[in-house]
Short mmCIF file of C-alpha atoms in Angstrom, two decimals:
data_model
loop_
_atom_site.label_atom_id
_atom_site.label_comp_id
_atom_site.label_asym_id
_atom_site.label_seq_id
_atom_site.Cartn_x
_atom_site.Cartn_y
_atom_site.Cartn_z
CA MET A 251 147.40 134.80 -62.28
CA ASN A 252 150.46 136.87 -61.19
CA LEU A 253 152.70 134.97 -59.15
CA PRO A 254 155.31 136.38 -56.60
CA GLU A 255 159.10 136.65 -57.56
CA ALA A 256 160.15 135.61 -54.07
CA LEU A 257 160.73 132.33 -53.18
CA TYR A 258 161.43 130.64 -49.70
CA THR A 259 162.31 127.57 -48.01
CA ALA A 260 159.80 125.69 -45.91
CA ALA A 261 161.42 127.10 -42.70
CA GLN A 262 160.99 130.60 -44.02
CA ALA A 263 157.41 129.89 -44.74
CA ARG A 264 156.81 128.65 -41.34
CA GLU A 265 158.39 131.74 -39.91
CA LEU A 266 156.07 134.20 -42.07
CA ASP A 267 153.00 131.82 -40.88
CA ARG A 268 154.36 132.22 -37.43
CA LEU A 269 154.99 136.51 -37.61
CA ALA A 270 151.29 136.38 -38.96
CA ILE A 271 149.90 134.42 -36.01
CA GLU A 272 151.79 135.88 -33.30
CA GLU A 273 152.56 139.61 -34.00
CA ARG A 274 149.34 140.37 -36.45
CA GLY A 275 146.76 137.83 -34.73
CA ILE A 276 145.82 136.03 -37.22
CA ALA A 277 144.72 132.78 -35.80
CA GLY A 278 146.15 129.54 -37.16
CA ALA A 279 142.56 128.43 -37.62
CA THR A 280 141.68 131.48 -39.65
CA LEU A 281 144.68 130.79 -42.08
CA MET A 282 143.67 127.20 -42.08
CA GLN A 283 139.80 128.22 -43.03
CA ARG A 284 141.34 130.34 -45.49
CA ALA A 285 143.57 127.99 -47.13
CA GLY A 286 140.80 125.52 -47.62
CA GLU A 287 138.57 127.98 -49.12
CA ALA A 288 141.26 129.06 -51.26
CA ALA A 289 141.93 125.43 -52.29
CA PHE A 290 138.62 124.57 -52.95
CA GLU A 291 137.93 127.53 -55.34
CA LEU A 292 140.92 126.69 -57.38
CA LEU A 293 139.41 123.18 -57.73
CA ARG A 294 135.99 124.54 -58.85
CA VAL A 295 137.46 126.97 -61.23
CA ARG A 296 140.26 124.20 -62.44
CA TRP A 297 137.68 121.13 -62.42
CA PRO A 298 134.18 122.71 -62.87
CA ARG A 299 132.81 119.32 -63.83
CA ALA A 300 134.19 117.40 -60.54
CA ARG A 301 131.35 116.19 -58.36
CA ARG A 302 133.24 113.25 -56.58
CA ILE A 303 136.32 114.61 -55.16
CA ALA A 304 138.80 112.19 -53.16
CA VAL A 305 140.43 114.32 -50.24
CA VAL A 306 143.49 112.44 -48.68
CA CYS A 307 144.52 113.90 -45.48
CA GLY A 308 147.47 113.68 -43.25
CA PRO A 309 147.44 114.49 -39.62
CA GLY A 310 149.41 117.79 -39.90
CA ASN A 311 148.04 121.36 -40.95
CA ASN A 312 148.03 120.27 -44.64
CA GLY A 313 145.36 117.79 -43.64
CA GLY A 314 143.50 120.48 -41.96
CA ASP A 315 143.36 122.51 -45.15
CA GLY A 316 141.74 119.29 -46.98
CA TYR A 317 139.07 119.11 -44.10
CA VAL A 318 137.89 122.34 -44.53
CA LEU A 319 137.84 121.99 -48.29
CA ALA A 320 135.99 118.64 -48.12
CA ARG A 321 133.34 120.44 -45.73
CA LEU A 322 133.08 123.28 -48.13
CA ALA A 323 132.41 120.61 -51.09
CA HIS A 324 129.99 118.94 -49.16
CA GLY A 325 127.99 122.26 -48.55
CA ALA A 326 128.25 122.80 -52.12
CA GLY A 327 126.50 119.92 -53.06
CA LEU A 328 129.57 117.64 -54.31
CA THR A 329 130.58 114.40 -52.95
CA PRO A 330 133.67 114.40 -50.91
CA VAL A 331 135.42 111.25 -50.38
CA VAL A 332 137.74 112.00 -47.30
CA MET A 333 140.36 109.40 -46.30
CA SER A 334 142.69 109.77 -43.41
CA VAL A 335 146.25 108.50 -43.33
CA GLY A 336 148.38 108.31 -40.52
CA PRO A 337 147.72 108.33 -36.42
CA THR A 338 144.59 110.55 -35.73
CA GLY A 339 145.67 111.01 -32.49
CA LYS A 340 148.96 112.80 -33.36
CA SER A 341 147.06 115.50 -35.34
CA LYS A 342 147.69 119.23 -34.81
CA ALA A 343 145.40 121.23 -32.63
CA ASP A 344 144.14 123.23 -35.48
CA ALA A 345 143.93 120.27 -37.93
CA ALA A 346 142.04 118.17 -35.30
CA VAL A 347 139.35 120.79 -34.86
CA ALA A 348 139.05 120.91 -38.59
CA ARG A 349 138.50 117.37 -38.70
CA LYS A 350 135.89 117.72 -36.12
CA ALA A 351 134.14 120.39 -38.03
CA CYS A 352 134.07 118.22 -41.32
CA GLU A 353 132.52 115.06 -39.51
CA SER A 354 129.90 117.51 -37.59
CA ALA A 355 128.72 119.08 -41.15
CA GLY A 356 128.20 115.53 -42.16
CA VAL A 357 131.07 114.23 -44.26
CA ALA A 358 132.37 110.54 -43.73
CA ILE A 359 136.31 110.12 -42.84
CA GLN A 360 137.41 106.99 -43.83
CA ASN A 361 140.93 105.52 -43.68
CA PHE A 362 142.66 105.39 -47.04
CA SER A 363 141.74 102.58 -49.22
CA THR A 364 142.64 102.32 -53.21
CA GLY A 365 138.96 101.42 -53.93
CA LEU A 366 137.76 104.77 -52.54
CA LEU A 367 139.62 106.67 -55.47
CA ALA A 368 137.46 104.37 -57.99
CA GLY A 369 134.97 106.73 -59.69
CA CYS A 370 136.39 110.17 -58.47
CA ASP A 371 136.74 113.39 -60.83
CA VAL A 372 139.81 114.98 -58.73
CA VAL A 373 142.16 113.76 -55.87
CA VAL A 374 143.12 116.50 -53.44
CA ASP A 375 146.54 115.91 -51.52
CA ALA A 376 146.57 116.99 -48.29
CA LEU A 377 148.79 114.41 -47.15
CA LEU A 378 152.28 115.68 -46.22
CA GLY A 379 153.29 119.39 -45.97
CA THR A 380 156.53 121.34 -46.32
CA GLY A 381 158.24 119.75 -43.60
CA LEU A 382 159.08 116.23 -45.12
CA GLU A 383 163.00 115.49 -44.65
CA ARG A 384 163.27 111.90 -44.96
CA ASP A 385 162.24 109.67 -47.67
CA VAL A 386 158.57 108.19 -47.47
CA SER A 387 158.12 104.66 -46.49
CA GLY A 388 155.39 102.15 -45.22
CA GLU A 389 152.01 103.51 -45.37
CA TRP A 390 152.83 107.17 -46.68
CA LEU A 391 154.90 105.33 -49.80
CA ALA A 392 151.89 102.96 -50.74
CA VAL A 393 149.34 106.06 -50.43
CA ILE A 394 151.30 108.43 -52.78
CA GLU A 395 152.13 105.51 -55.27
CA THR A 396 148.37 104.40 -55.23
CA ILE A 397 147.53 108.00 -56.21
CA ASN A 398 149.96 108.29 -58.80
CA GLN A 399 148.92 105.10 -60.45
CA SER A 400 145.05 105.79 -60.43
CA ARG A 401 145.52 108.44 -63.07
CA VAL A 402 143.01 110.57 -61.54
CA PRO A 403 143.88 114.28 -61.86
CA VAL A 404 145.36 115.59 -58.75
CA LEU A 405 145.27 118.99 -56.99
CA ALA A 406 148.25 119.28 -54.24
CA VAL A 407 147.89 121.43 -51.26
CA ASP A 408 150.72 123.59 -50.71
CA VAL A 409 153.31 121.18 -52.20
CA PRO A 410 153.22 117.75 -53.69
CA SER A 411 153.40 115.19 -50.98
CA GLY A 412 156.97 113.45 -51.28
CA LEU A 413 158.47 116.50 -53.01
CA HIS A 414 160.90 118.28 -50.84
CA ALA A 415 159.60 121.93 -50.50
CA ASP A 416 163.33 123.62 -50.73
CA THR A 417 165.36 121.54 -52.87
CA GLY A 418 162.50 119.92 -55.45
CA ARG A 419 164.17 116.41 -54.85
CA VAL A 420 161.76 113.27 -54.63
CA MET A 421 161.82 111.85 -51.28
CA GLY A 422 161.48 108.21 -52.33
CA ALA A 423 158.22 108.70 -54.15
CA ALA A 424 156.26 112.05 -54.84
CA VAL A 425 152.54 112.88 -55.99
CA HIS A 426 152.43 113.77 -59.90
CA ALA A 427 149.94 116.88 -59.47
CA GLN A 428 148.27 118.75 -62.31
CA ALA A 429 147.88 121.74 -60.31
CA THR A 430 149.65 122.98 -56.63
CA LEU A 431 148.47 125.73 -54.85
CA ALA A 432 151.10 127.00 -52.42
CA PHE A 433 150.10 129.25 -49.47
CA ILE A 434 151.91 132.30 -47.93
CA GLY A 435 155.12 131.99 -49.48
CA LEU A 436 156.18 130.04 -52.66
CA LYS A 437 158.23 127.31 -51.96
CA ALA A 438 161.70 127.27 -53.83
CA GLY A 439 161.45 123.28 -54.71
CA LEU A 440 158.49 123.72 -56.89
CA TYR A 441 160.65 125.25 -59.53
CA THR A 442 163.48 123.30 -60.21
CA GLY A 443 164.57 119.57 -60.54
CA ALA A 444 161.92 117.21 -59.84
CA GLY A 445 159.56 119.96 -58.58
CA ARG A 446 158.83 121.35 -62.07
CA ALA A 447 157.40 118.16 -63.30
CA ARG A 448 155.76 117.14 -60.02
CA SER A 449 153.78 120.54 -59.38
CA GLY A 450 152.03 120.89 -62.55
CA GLU A 451 150.59 124.18 -62.80
CA ILE A 452 151.26 126.53 -60.12
CA PHE A 453 148.98 128.83 -58.00
CA PHE A 454 149.52 131.03 -55.05
CA ASP A 455 147.45 132.92 -52.38
CA ASP A 456 148.92 134.77 -49.50
CA LEU A 457 145.94 133.95 -47.14
CA GLY A 458 145.67 137.71 -46.44
CA VAL A 459 149.36 138.00 -44.89
CA PRO A 460 150.32 141.78 -44.83
CA PRO A 461 152.88 142.34 -47.39
CA ASP A 462 155.39 143.97 -44.88
CA ILE A 463 155.31 140.47 -43.10
CA HIS A 464 156.86 139.21 -46.48
CA ALA A 465 159.40 142.05 -46.59
CA ARG A 466 161.01 140.79 -42.81
CA ILE A 467 162.05 137.81 -44.36
CA PRO A 468 164.65 137.77 -47.07
CA ALA A 469 163.65 135.39 -50.03
CA SER A 470 165.85 132.24 -50.55
CA ALA A 471 165.79 132.65 -54.58
CA GLN A 472 163.67 135.00 -56.79
CA ARG A 473 161.56 134.13 -59.79
CA LEU A 474 162.96 135.56 -63.11
CA THR A 475 159.91 137.73 -64.68
CA GLU A 476 159.40 139.95 -67.45
CA ARG A 477 158.85 142.68 -64.78
CA SER A 478 162.05 142.47 -62.97
CA LEU A 479 164.02 142.15 -66.24
CA HIS A 480 162.63 145.01 -68.08
CA GLY A 481 164.60 147.87 -68.75
CA LEU A 482 167.84 145.92 -68.51
CA LEU A 483 168.39 146.83 -72.58
CA TYR A 484 168.03 150.37 -73.32
CA LYS A 485 166.41 151.77 -76.57
CA ARG A 486 169.24 152.37 -79.07
CA ARG A 487 170.64 155.85 -79.99
CA ARG A 488 169.56 156.97 -83.63
CA ASP A 489 173.29 157.38 -84.26
CA MET A 490 174.71 154.09 -82.96
CA HIS A 491 176.90 151.93 -84.71
CA LYS A 492 178.07 148.28 -84.53
CA GLY A 493 180.98 149.18 -81.99
CA ASP A 494 178.55 150.43 -79.71
CA ALA A 495 176.84 146.89 -79.33
CA GLY A 496 180.03 144.77 -78.65
CA HIS A 497 182.19 142.26 -80.42
CA VAL A 498 181.71 138.75 -79.49
CA LEU A 499 184.31 136.11 -80.00
CA VAL A 500 183.46 132.53 -80.17
CA ILE A 501 185.92 129.88 -79.79
CA GLY A 502 185.06 126.77 -80.81
CA GLY A 503 184.08 124.25 -83.81
CA ASP A 504 186.84 121.46 -83.50
CA ARG A 505 186.77 118.96 -86.63
CA GLY A 506 182.89 117.51 -87.06
CA MET A 507 181.42 120.12 -84.78
CA PRO A 508 180.99 123.31 -86.57
CA GLY A 509 177.14 123.78 -85.97
CA ALA A 510 178.00 124.35 -82.20
CA ALA A 511 180.11 127.45 -82.76
CA GLN A 512 177.98 128.78 -85.60
CA LEU A 513 174.67 128.45 -83.48
CA ALA A 514 176.59 130.54 -80.53
CA GLY A 515 177.50 133.14 -83.09
CA GLU A 516 174.23 133.45 -84.50
CA ALA A 517 172.51 133.90 -80.88
CA ALA A 518 175.08 136.23 -80.06
CA TYR A 519 173.65 138.33 -83.29
CA ARG A 520 170.07 137.71 -82.28
CA ALA A 521 170.82 138.86 -78.52
CA GLY A 522 172.17 142.42 -80.22
CA ALA A 523 175.93 141.89 -80.60
CA GLY A 524 177.23 144.66 -83.03
CA LEU A 525 180.07 142.05 -84.15
CA VAL A 526 180.59 138.45 -83.82
CA THR A 527 183.70 136.47 -84.62
CA LEU A 528 184.31 132.75 -84.75
CA ALA A 529 187.39 131.36 -84.39
CA THR A 530 186.73 127.57 -85.35
CA HIS A 531 189.05 125.06 -86.80
CA PRO A 532 190.32 125.85 -90.33
CA GLU A 533 188.56 123.11 -92.25
CA HIS A 534 185.07 124.63 -91.28
CA ALA A 535 185.72 128.49 -91.87
CA ALA A 536 184.53 128.78 -95.35
CA ARG A 537 181.47 126.44 -94.81
CA ILE A 538 180.28 128.77 -91.80
CA GLY A 539 180.99 131.83 -93.46
CA ALA A 540 179.14 130.76 -96.40
CA ALA A 541 176.13 129.46 -94.29
CA ARG A 542 175.89 132.79 -92.15
CA PRO A 543 177.61 135.61 -94.00
CA GLU A 544 177.27 137.85 -91.10
CA LEU A 545 179.92 136.01 -89.03
CA ILE A 546 183.28 136.91 -89.25
CA VAL A 547 184.71 133.47 -89.49
CA HIS A 548 188.69 132.90 -88.92
CA GLY A 549 189.89 129.31 -89.36
CA VAL A 550 192.85 128.99 -86.45
CA THR A 551 195.28 126.33 -85.55
CA SER A 552 197.09 128.12 -82.60
CA PRO A 553 197.19 130.33 -79.84
CA ALA A 554 199.29 132.74 -81.88
CA GLU A 555 196.58 132.80 -84.71
CA LEU A 556 193.89 133.58 -81.83
CA ARG A 557 195.51 136.39 -79.98
CA PRO A 558 194.75 139.29 -82.55
CA LEU A 559 191.30 138.21 -82.57
CA LEU A 560 190.99 138.21 -78.67
CA ALA A 561 192.58 141.80 -78.71
CA ARG A 562 189.62 142.80 -80.56
CA ALA A 563 186.90 141.31 -78.39
CA ASP A 564 184.78 142.49 -75.96
CA VAL A 565 183.63 139.20 -74.72
CA ILE A 566 184.47 135.30 -75.27
CA ALA A 567 182.03 132.67 -75.56
CA ALA A 568 184.32 129.49 -75.31
CA GLY A 569 183.24 125.90 -75.96
CA PRO A 570 180.75 125.27 -78.07
CA GLY A 571 182.08 122.31 -80.02
CA LEU A 572 185.45 123.26 -78.61
CA GLY A 573 186.27 119.35 -78.46
CA GLN A 574 188.58 117.70 -75.88
CA GLY A 575 191.81 117.44 -78.07
CA GLU A 576 194.70 119.47 -77.64
CA TRP A 577 193.35 122.27 -80.32
CA GLY A 578 190.67 123.14 -77.66
CA ALA A 579 192.76 122.97 -74.89
CA ALA A 580 195.34 125.38 -76.06
CA LEU A 581 192.46 127.86 -77.59
CA PHE A 582 190.70 127.91 -74.21
CA GLY A 583 193.95 128.19 -72.40
CA ALA A 584 194.85 131.27 -74.24
CA ALA A 585 191.38 133.01 -73.78
CA LEU A 586 192.00 132.25 -70.03
CA ASP A 587 195.05 133.98 -70.20
CA THR A 588 193.19 137.50 -70.87
CA ALA A 589 191.05 139.68 -68.70
CA ILE A 590 188.11 139.50 -71.09
CA PRO A 591 184.50 138.51 -69.97
CA THR A 592 183.93 135.03 -70.73
CA VAL A 593 181.12 132.78 -70.93
CA VAL A 594 182.19 129.23 -70.78
CA ASP A 595 180.31 126.14 -71.75
CA ALA A 596 180.41 122.61 -73.14
CA ASP A 597 183.97 121.20 -73.31
CA ALA A 598 185.72 124.15 -72.07
CA LEU A 599 184.14 123.40 -68.82
CA ASN A 600 185.07 119.89 -69.15
CA SER A 601 188.62 121.60 -69.37
CA LEU A 602 188.32 123.70 -66.27
CA ALA A 603 187.18 120.62 -64.31
CA ALA A 604 190.31 118.92 -65.26
CA ASP A 605 192.37 122.19 -64.15
CA PRO A 606 190.38 124.05 -61.70
CA LEU A 607 190.88 128.11 -61.20
CA MET A 608 188.92 130.98 -60.08
CA HIS A 609 187.99 133.80 -62.15
CA ALA A 610 186.20 137.46 -61.20
CA ASP A 611 184.47 137.67 -64.47
CA TRP A 612 183.25 134.81 -65.92
CA ILE A 613 179.78 133.19 -66.85
CA LEU A 614 179.90 129.28 -66.48
CA THR A 615 176.79 127.38 -68.02
CA PRO A 616 177.11 123.52 -67.09
CA HIS A 617 174.25 121.19 -67.30
CA PRO A 618 174.09 118.72 -64.29
CA GLY A 619 176.68 116.38 -65.46
CA GLU A 620 179.11 119.24 -66.20
CA ALA A 621 178.58 120.63 -62.88
CA ALA A 622 179.21 117.25 -61.32
CA ARG A 623 182.42 116.89 -62.67
CA LEU A 624 183.30 120.55 -61.61
CA LEU A 625 182.48 119.85 -58.00
CA GLY A 626 183.80 116.45 -58.11
CA MET A 627 180.68 114.48 -57.23
CA GLY A 628 177.84 112.52 -59.03
CA THR A 629 175.14 113.83 -61.39
CA ARG A 630 172.37 112.31 -58.68
CA GLU A 631 173.92 114.85 -55.77
CA ILE A 632 173.76 117.71 -57.92
CA GLN A 633 169.95 116.90 -58.86
CA ALA A 634 169.10 116.24 -55.13
CA ASP A 635 169.87 119.79 -54.08
CA ARG A 636 170.39 122.12 -57.11
CA PHE A 637 170.36 125.28 -55.03
CA ALA A 638 173.25 124.14 -53.06
CA ALA A 639 175.15 122.97 -55.89
CA VAL A 640 174.79 126.20 -57.78
CA ARG A 641 175.86 127.92 -54.76
CA GLU A 642 178.91 125.82 -54.34
CA LEU A 643 179.81 126.22 -58.26
CA VAL A 644 180.19 129.91 -57.69
CA ALA A 645 182.09 129.68 -54.29
CA SER A 646 184.59 127.10 -55.94
CA TYR A 647 185.03 129.06 -59.17
CA GLY A 648 183.69 132.75 -58.70
CA GLY A 649 181.77 135.00 -61.13
CA VAL A 650 178.42 133.59 -62.11
CA CYS A 651 177.09 129.83 -62.75
CA VAL A 652 173.93 129.01 -64.70
CA LEU A 653 172.94 125.51 -63.76
CA LYS A 654 171.02 124.41 -66.74
CA GLY A 655 167.97 121.81 -66.57
CA ALA A 656 164.40 122.05 -65.51
CA GLY A 657 164.39 125.04 -63.46
CA THR A 658 167.77 126.29 -64.52
CA LEU A 659 169.14 128.47 -61.70
CA ILE A 660 171.54 131.47 -61.59
CA ALA A 661 173.83 132.42 -58.88
CA SER A 662 176.48 135.03 -58.45
CA LEU A 663 179.50 135.80 -56.29
CA TYR A 664 178.67 139.85 -57.13
CA ASP A 665 175.22 140.12 -55.22
CA GLY A 666 174.40 136.69 -53.64
CA VAL A 667 170.97 136.32 -55.51
CA VAL A 668 170.00 133.07 -56.65
CA SER A 669 167.60 133.57 -59.76
CA VAL A 670 165.26 130.91 -60.78
CA CYS A 671 163.73 130.41 -64.62
CA ASP A 672 160.43 129.07 -64.66
CA CYS A 673 160.22 129.28 -68.35
CA GLY A 674 161.13 126.38 -70.93
CA ASN A 675 159.78 122.92 -71.77
CA PRO A 676 160.81 119.50 -72.88
CA GLY A 677 160.95 120.36 -76.22
CA MET A 678 164.05 121.83 -75.69
CA ALA A 679 165.78 118.56 -74.75
CA SER A 680 167.61 118.72 -78.10
CA GLY A 681 171.21 119.11 -79.52
CA GLY A 682 172.36 122.84 -79.87
CA MET A 683 170.35 124.43 -77.03
CA GLY A 684 173.12 125.06 -74.80
CA ASP A 685 175.33 126.58 -77.86
CA VAL A 686 172.45 129.27 -78.22
CA LEU A 687 172.32 130.22 -74.70
CA THR A 688 175.99 130.63 -74.70
CA GLY A 689 175.64 132.60 -77.44
CA THR A 690 172.51 134.76 -76.05
CA ILE A 691 174.55 135.39 -72.82
CA ALA A 692 177.52 136.61 -74.58
CA GLY A 693 175.58 138.60 -76.86
CA LEU A 694 174.13 140.58 -73.89
CA ARG A 695 177.18 140.76 -71.70
CA ALA A 696 179.15 142.32 -74.82
CA GLN A 697 176.27 145.33 -74.84
CA GLY A 698 177.46 146.31 -71.62
CA LEU A 699 175.10 144.36 -69.28
CA SER A 700 176.94 143.06 -66.03
CA SER A 701 177.66 139.58 -65.83
CA PRO A 702 174.94 138.51 -63.68
CA ASP A 703 172.23 140.16 -65.52
CA ALA A 704 173.28 138.96 -68.90
CA ALA A 705 173.06 135.64 -67.40
CA ARG A 706 169.58 136.21 -66.06
CA LEU A 707 168.28 137.96 -69.27
CA GLY A 708 169.97 135.65 -71.48
CA VAL A 709 168.78 132.39 -69.93
CA TRP A 710 165.08 133.97 -69.31
CA ALA A 711 165.08 135.20 -73.16
CA HIS A 712 166.20 131.53 -74.23
CA ALA A 713 163.46 129.64 -72.14
CA ALA A 714 160.67 132.07 -72.97
CA ALA A 715 161.83 131.73 -76.64
CA GLY A 716 161.68 128.07 -76.18
CA ASP A 717 157.94 128.43 -75.42
CA ASP A 718 157.31 130.67 -77.94
CA ALA A 719 158.55 128.06 -80.52
CA ALA A 720 156.61 125.14 -78.86
CA THR A 721 153.24 127.45 -78.95
CA ALA A 722 153.80 127.85 -82.66
CA SER A 723 154.77 124.09 -83.64
CA GLY A 724 154.74 122.04 -80.70
CA GLU A 725 157.47 120.52 -78.70
CA ILE A 726 158.39 117.61 -80.79
CA GLY A 727 160.89 118.26 -83.22
CA MET A 728 162.26 121.67 -81.88
CA LEU A 729 165.55 122.77 -83.18
CA ALA A 730 167.71 125.02 -81.42
CA SER A 731 167.91 127.31 -84.31
CA ASP A 732 164.06 127.55 -84.07
CA LEU A 733 164.83 129.84 -81.02
CA LEU A 734 166.37 132.67 -82.95
CA PRO A 735 163.50 134.88 -84.05
CA PHE A 736 161.95 134.19 -80.96
CA ILE A 737 164.88 135.59 -78.69
CA ARG A 738 165.31 138.64 -80.88
CA ALA A 739 161.54 139.28 -80.27
CA ARG A 740 161.65 138.66 -76.58
CA LEU A 741 164.59 140.81 -75.98
CA ASN A 742 163.00 143.56 -78.19
CA SER A 743 159.66 143.46 -75.76
CA LEU A 744 161.77 144.13 -72.82
CA VAL A 745 163.59 147.34 -74.07
CA GLY A 746 163.23 150.06 -71.88
CA HIS A 747 164.03 153.88 -71.81
CA ALA A 748 166.60 155.52 -74.32
CA ALA A 749 170.37 155.00 -73.10
CA PRO A 750 171.45 157.82 -70.74
#
């Protein structure tokens, strides 16, 4: 199904719900009925042979959705095993009505018991909703752990219980769902950090809330999609020459690390750059030039030897294999003395962390460990709220930041938008992937895309190419270089009209 691009926080989703109820007269009970119906329909499609359905309900509206589903399952001749968790006396009004209707239909509701999961085909997680703000403990923790240990596939209602809806952080423990059905607004936490692994396949139903209601609440983030990225690259003029497609200078490849710079250079070409020059350690120059003759390779030993190359560059990609020695620090320093747009990665980021500064036109591409060094905090803190981290990075360093990882985030001081990439797969957790991303972004920036657009399109094309490579040969054993032909294909598929 086509998912919306807009992502919302839990508070924003509650406001959408309020507007629908108070201004459009859609009763809360009606929204709950629609949610239960949508969840039941998805369950039947996703697990068509399921007959015995465990429905675990909390006291909130999330639990009310579960009671509606259980009643519908009973009416369809299935066997719902409904389990209640938490004090029933604290149930919200609509949820209490849904529970009573479920019982009146002849469905028994029992307290949660591990033994009741035995023999069930699917578990419906309607335990906790989007309002969770502290770590689960006690009975709630035990129930979530039991569901995970049961090895029964899980359909999560709105958000997997225990997952923070805004950040994707696991709040002590979180349900591992095979599918999640989000309502009214897609929750941002489903798409980054632990949310990627806990949510499974994500589905959405707006429950009939009119589109103009959504238009009144600015999204907290945006999913990158082919539709939103289409046309950023123009169809090339028939009289175009290589100078029109930009010149990328890759600075990197200290002793023992020639591959990183070469991968970045090749990726810049595959992304469409007209010329790519590598400034690398002299001992690697001949070897790289022989391996990829399209690259213009220079062995440089000092900033003085680098300056003529800087004078001809449209974009710099600094960091792949740069090392943390004097050679790399001196070359990166020379790059920073220019006003050339720069993609900063790997050891260049480590140099930046040691000597922070602001720059108007660079694209930083840290993984969580590098982001932690840039912000002077721990990696766990970065992963606990990746949205806050990427915003802090652009506030502290300027330009655009790409926070890599599951659900890569892109933030920009240029437009204030935070974008989320939901493509990519675990097969991409191998050496050189970041170097290919750096080269891809630099190649796009060299063709005249703005820094935010180059970062967004580069991240998406790189991740989508990883999915293409996995489809072709599987996730295990994927190499960074496997992505290169798929990056080219993905970018060409998005080309729009001829250049003006």
